[in-house]
Short mmCIF file of C-alpha atoms and ligand atoms in Angstrom, two decimals:
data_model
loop_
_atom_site.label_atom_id
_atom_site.label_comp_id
_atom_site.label_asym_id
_atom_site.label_seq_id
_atom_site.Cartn_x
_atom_site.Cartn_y
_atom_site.Cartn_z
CA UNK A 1 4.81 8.59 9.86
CA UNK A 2 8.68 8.11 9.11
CA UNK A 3 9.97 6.94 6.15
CA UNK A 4 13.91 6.02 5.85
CA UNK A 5 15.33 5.96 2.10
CA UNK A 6 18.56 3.91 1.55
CA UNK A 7 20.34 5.32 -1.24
CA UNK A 8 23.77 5.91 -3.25
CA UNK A 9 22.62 9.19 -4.50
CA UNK A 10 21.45 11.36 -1.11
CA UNK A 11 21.41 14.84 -3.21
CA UNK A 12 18.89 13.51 -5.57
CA UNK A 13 16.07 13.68 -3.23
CA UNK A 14 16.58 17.42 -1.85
CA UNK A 15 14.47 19.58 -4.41
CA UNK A 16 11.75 17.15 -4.51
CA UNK A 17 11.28 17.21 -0.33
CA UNK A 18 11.66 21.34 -0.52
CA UNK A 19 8.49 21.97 -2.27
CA UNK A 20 5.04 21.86 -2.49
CA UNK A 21 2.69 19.44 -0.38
CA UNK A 22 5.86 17.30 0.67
CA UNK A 23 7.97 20.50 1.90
CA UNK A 24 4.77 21.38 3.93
CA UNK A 25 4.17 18.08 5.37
CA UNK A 26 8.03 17.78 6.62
CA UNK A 27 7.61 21.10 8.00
CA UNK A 28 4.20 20.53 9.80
CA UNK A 29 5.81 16.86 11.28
CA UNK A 30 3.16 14.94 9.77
CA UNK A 31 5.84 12.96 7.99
CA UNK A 32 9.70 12.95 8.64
CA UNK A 33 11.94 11.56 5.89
CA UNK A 34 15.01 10.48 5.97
CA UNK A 35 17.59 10.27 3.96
CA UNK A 36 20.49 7.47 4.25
CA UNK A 37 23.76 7.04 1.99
CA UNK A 38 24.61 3.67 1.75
CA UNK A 39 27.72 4.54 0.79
CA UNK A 40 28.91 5.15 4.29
CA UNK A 41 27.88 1.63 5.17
CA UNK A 42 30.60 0.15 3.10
CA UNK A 43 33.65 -2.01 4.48
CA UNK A 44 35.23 -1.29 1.75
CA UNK A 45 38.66 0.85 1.54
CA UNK A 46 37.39 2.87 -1.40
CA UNK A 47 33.40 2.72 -0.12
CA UNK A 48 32.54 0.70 -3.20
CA UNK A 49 29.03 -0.21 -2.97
CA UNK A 50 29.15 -2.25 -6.75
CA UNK A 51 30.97 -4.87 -7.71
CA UNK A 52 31.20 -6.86 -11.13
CA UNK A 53 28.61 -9.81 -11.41
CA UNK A 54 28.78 -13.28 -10.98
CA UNK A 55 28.70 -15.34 -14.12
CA UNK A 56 29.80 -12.25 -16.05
CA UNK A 57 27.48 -9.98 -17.98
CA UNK A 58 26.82 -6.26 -18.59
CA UNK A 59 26.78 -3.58 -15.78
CA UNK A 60 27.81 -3.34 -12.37
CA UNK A 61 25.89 -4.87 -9.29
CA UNK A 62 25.48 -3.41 -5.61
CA UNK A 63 26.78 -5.74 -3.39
CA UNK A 64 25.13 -7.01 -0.74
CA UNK A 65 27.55 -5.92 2.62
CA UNK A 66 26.44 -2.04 2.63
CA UNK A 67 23.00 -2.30 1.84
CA UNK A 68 22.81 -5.34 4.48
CA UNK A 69 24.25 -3.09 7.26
CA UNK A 70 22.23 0.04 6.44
CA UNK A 71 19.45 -1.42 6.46
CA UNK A 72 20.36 -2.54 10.20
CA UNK A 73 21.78 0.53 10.90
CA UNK A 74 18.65 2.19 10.13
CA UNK A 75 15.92 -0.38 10.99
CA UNK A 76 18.05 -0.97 14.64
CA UNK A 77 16.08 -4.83 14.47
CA UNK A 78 13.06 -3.30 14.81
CA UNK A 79 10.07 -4.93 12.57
CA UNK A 80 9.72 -2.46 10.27
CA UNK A 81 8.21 -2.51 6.98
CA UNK A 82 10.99 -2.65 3.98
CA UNK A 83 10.57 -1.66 0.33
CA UNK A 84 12.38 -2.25 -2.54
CA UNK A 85 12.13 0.27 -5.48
CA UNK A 86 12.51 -2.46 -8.39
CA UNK A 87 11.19 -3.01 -11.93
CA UNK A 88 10.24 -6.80 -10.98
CA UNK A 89 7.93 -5.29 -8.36
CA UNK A 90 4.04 -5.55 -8.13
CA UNK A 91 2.57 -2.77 -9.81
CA UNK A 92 2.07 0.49 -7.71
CA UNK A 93 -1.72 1.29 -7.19
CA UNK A 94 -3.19 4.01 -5.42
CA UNK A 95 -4.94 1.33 -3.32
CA UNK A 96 -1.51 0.06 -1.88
CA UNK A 97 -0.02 3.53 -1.72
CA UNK A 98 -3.86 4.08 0.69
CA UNK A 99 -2.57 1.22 2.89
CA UNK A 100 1.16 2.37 3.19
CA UNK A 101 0.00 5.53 4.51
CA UNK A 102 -1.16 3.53 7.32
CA UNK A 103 1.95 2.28 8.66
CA UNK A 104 4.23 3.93 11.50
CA UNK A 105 7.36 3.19 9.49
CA UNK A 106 8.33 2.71 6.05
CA UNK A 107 12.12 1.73 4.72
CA UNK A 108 12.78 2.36 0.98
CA UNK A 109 15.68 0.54 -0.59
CA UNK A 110 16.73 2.30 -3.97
CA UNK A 111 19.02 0.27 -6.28
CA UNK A 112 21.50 1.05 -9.08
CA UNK A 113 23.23 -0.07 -12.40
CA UNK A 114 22.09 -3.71 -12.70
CA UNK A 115 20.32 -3.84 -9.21
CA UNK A 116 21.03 -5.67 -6.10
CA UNK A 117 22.93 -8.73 -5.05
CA UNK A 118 19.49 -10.96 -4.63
CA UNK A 119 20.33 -11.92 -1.08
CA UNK A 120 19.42 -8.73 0.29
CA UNK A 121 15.47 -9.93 -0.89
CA UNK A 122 15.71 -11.83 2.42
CA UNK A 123 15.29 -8.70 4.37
CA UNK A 124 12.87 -6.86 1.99
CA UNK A 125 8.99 -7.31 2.75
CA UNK A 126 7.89 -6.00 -0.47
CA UNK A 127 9.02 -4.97 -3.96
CA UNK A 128 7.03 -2.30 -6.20
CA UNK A 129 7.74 -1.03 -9.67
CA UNK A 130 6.28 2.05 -10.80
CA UNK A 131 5.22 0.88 -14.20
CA UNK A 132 6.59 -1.29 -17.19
CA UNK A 133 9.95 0.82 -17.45
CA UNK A 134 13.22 0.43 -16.89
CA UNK A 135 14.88 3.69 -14.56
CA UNK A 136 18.38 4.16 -14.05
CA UNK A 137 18.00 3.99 -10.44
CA UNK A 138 15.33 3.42 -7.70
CA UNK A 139 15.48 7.29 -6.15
CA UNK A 140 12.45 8.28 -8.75
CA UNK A 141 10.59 5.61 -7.83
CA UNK A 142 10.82 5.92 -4.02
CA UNK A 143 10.19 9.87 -5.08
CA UNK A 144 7.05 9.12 -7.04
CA UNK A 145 6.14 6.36 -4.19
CA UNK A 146 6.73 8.94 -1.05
CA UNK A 147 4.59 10.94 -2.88
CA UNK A 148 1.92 9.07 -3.25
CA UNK A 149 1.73 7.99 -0.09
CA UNK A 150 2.19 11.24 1.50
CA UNK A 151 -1.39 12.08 -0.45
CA UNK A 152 -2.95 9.43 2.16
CA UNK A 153 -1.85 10.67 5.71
CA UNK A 154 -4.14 12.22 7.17
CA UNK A 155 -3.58 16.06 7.42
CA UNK A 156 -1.29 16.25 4.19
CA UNK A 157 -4.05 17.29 1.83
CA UNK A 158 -5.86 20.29 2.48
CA UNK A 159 -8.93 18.82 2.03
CA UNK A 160 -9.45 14.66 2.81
CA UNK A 161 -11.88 14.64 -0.42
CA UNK A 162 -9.36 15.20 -2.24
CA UNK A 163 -8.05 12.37 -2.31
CA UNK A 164 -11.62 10.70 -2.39
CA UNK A 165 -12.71 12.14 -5.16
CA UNK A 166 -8.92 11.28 -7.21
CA UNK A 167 -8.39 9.45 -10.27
CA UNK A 168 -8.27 5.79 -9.15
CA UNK A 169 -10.15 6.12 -5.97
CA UNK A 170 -13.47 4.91 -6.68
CA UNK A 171 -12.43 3.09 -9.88
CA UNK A 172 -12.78 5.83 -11.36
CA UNK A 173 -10.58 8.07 -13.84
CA UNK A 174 -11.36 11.64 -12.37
CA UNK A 175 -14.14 14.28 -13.89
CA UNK A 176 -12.66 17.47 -16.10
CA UNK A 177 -12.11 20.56 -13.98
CA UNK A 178 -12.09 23.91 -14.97
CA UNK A 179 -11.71 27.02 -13.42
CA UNK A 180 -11.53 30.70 -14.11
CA UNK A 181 -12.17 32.75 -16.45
CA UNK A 182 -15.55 30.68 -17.72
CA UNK A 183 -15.49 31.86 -21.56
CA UNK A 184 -11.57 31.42 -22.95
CA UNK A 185 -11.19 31.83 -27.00
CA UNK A 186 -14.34 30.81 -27.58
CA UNK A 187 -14.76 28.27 -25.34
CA UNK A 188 -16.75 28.22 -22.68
CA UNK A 189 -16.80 26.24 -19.11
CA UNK A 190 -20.17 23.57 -19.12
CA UNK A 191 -22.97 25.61 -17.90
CA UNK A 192 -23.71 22.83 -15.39
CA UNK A 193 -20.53 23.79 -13.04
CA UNK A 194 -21.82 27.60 -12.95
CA UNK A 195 -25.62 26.88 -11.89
CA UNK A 196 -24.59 26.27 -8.12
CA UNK A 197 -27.01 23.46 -8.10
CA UNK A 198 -24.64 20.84 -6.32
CA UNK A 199 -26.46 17.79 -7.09
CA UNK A 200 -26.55 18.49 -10.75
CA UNK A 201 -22.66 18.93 -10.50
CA UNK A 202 -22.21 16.31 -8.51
CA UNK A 203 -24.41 14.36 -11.17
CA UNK A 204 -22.74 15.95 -14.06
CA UNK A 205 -19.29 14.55 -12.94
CA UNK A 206 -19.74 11.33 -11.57
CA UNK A 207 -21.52 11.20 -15.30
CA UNK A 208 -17.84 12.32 -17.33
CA UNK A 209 -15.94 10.38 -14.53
CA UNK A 210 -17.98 7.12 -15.79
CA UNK A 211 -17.23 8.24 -19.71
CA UNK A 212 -13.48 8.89 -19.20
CA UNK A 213 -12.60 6.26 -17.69
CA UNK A 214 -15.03 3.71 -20.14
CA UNK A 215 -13.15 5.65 -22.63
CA UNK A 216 -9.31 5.23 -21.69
CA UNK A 217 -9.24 2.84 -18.68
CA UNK A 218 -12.40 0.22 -19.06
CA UNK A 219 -9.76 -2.35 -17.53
CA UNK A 220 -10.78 -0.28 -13.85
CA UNK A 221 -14.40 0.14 -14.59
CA UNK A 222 -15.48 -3.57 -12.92
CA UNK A 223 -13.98 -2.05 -9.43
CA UNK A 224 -16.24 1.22 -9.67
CA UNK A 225 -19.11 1.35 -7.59
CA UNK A 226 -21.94 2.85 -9.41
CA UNK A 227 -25.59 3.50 -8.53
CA UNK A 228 -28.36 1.88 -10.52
CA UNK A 229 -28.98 5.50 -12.53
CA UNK A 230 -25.21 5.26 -12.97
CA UNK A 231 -25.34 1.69 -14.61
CA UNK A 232 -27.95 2.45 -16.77
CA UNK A 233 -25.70 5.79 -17.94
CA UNK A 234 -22.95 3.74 -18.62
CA UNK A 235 -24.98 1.02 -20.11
CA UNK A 236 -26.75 4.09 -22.76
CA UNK A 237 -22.63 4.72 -23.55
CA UNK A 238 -22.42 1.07 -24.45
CA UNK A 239 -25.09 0.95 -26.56
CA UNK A 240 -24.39 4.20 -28.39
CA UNK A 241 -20.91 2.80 -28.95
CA UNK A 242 -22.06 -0.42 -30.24
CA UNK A 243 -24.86 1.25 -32.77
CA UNK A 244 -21.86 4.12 -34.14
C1 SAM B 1 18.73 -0.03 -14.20
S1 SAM B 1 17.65 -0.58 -12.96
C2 SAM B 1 17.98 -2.32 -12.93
C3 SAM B 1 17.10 -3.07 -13.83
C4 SAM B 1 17.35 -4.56 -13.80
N1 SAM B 1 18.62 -4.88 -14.40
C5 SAM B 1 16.24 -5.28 -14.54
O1 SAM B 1 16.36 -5.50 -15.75
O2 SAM B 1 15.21 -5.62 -13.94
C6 SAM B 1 18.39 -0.01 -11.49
C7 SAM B 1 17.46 0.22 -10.32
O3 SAM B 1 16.48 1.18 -10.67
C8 SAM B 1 15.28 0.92 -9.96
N2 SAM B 1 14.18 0.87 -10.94
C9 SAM B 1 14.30 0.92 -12.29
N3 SAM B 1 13.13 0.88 -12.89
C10 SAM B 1 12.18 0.82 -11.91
C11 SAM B 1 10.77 0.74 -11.91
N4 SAM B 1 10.06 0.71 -13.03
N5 SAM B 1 10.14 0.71 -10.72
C12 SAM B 1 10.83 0.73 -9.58
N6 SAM B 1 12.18 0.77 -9.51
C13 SAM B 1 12.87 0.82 -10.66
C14 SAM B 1 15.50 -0.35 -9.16
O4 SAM B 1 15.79 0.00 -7.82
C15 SAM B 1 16.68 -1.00 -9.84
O5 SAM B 1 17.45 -1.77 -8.96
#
């Protein structure tokens, strides 16, 4: 999969790309990323990519003309699928970041100061937003969205349950984990996850996945799946809550 990100600020994305899970799927080719400065796409004499806006008002806006002939510069007319990092987006979900992974090519447009002159919407596909916040710039968003995606091609994760398994995945909120040492300060790892019985475990967290996420995130609980012993688990949680 390639993904091209159109930015002002190249240098912000190298650290991020040089580690971890995204270092190692650049280096094994299962994704390529590039990096584009739209900078260099200005007409400009100075390679001003902001201007003041229209109507007056606080901040600076990035004028249309670079990010217009990037974005051909780097698409070449080819139908490719364009993002736009922006705060007015539709929510990120792990869902859409699942059906992302599934293109051949991805564009990311990043903005800055006030955003974008809103004429280059009529060559964007898509706006997302990473949350109700407002960022000084779209290069953490396109981070945290590369990211996520990257989760969902195949090969990136070591193991493709990972992902299954996630918060989010089965609308769920994931199970606790633990790992070594078992007893720390007095407190000890649930005897379930040391019995090797892997249906109990497998019991034990699809049981705390079903509490944690009734607890903090019921809003996701109608999408979960859940087996008829599950529903009556959740429905005993109910119950106890409504008798406390
Ligand atoms: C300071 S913000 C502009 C905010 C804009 N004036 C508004 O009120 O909606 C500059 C850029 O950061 C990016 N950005 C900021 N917050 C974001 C968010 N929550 N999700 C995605 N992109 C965001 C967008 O690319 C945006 O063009």
């Amino acid at each position: 999969m390639r993904i091209d990100i159109l930015t002002t600020f190249p240098e912000m994305f190298s650290s991020v790309f040089a580690a971890s899970i995204l270092k190692r799927a650049i280096e094994r080719e299962l994704i390529d990323i590039r990096i584009h400065n739209i900078r260099e796409h200005s007409d400009s004499k100075h390679k001003n990519t902001d201007d003041y806006p229209f109507g007056g008002g606080a901040g600076m806006v990035m004028m249309v003309q670079p990010v217009w002939d990037c974005m051909d510069a780097v698409t070449g007319g080819e139908n490719v699928h364009r993002i736009y990092m922006s705060p007015k987006g539709a929510p990120l979900t792990q869902t859409r970041a699942c059906e992302l992974a599934s293109y051949d090519r991805l564009v990311i447009l990043c903005g800055h100061y006030e955003g974008i002159d809103e004429r280059i919407m009529n060559i964007v596909d898509e706006e997302i937003s990473i949350g109700d916040y407002v960022l000084t710039g779209g290069e953490l968003p396109a981070m945290v969205l590369v990211d996520c995606i990257a989760r969902h091609v195949d090969g990136v994760l070591g193991s493709s349950d990972s992902v299954k398994d996630e918060s989010f995945s089965q609308g769920l909120l994931e199970y606790p984990q633990y790992t070594r040492p078992a007893e720390f300060r007095g407190m000890s790892v649930p005897e379930v996850l040391l019995n090797g019985n892997h249906a109990e475990i497998d019991r034990w967290r699809r049981e705390q996945a079903i509490k944690v996420t009734k607890e903090r995130r019921p809003d996701i609980l109608k999408d979960a799946v859940l087996s008829k012993k599950e529903l009556s688990f959740l429905e005993s949680l109910l119950k106890e809550e409504y008798e406390e």
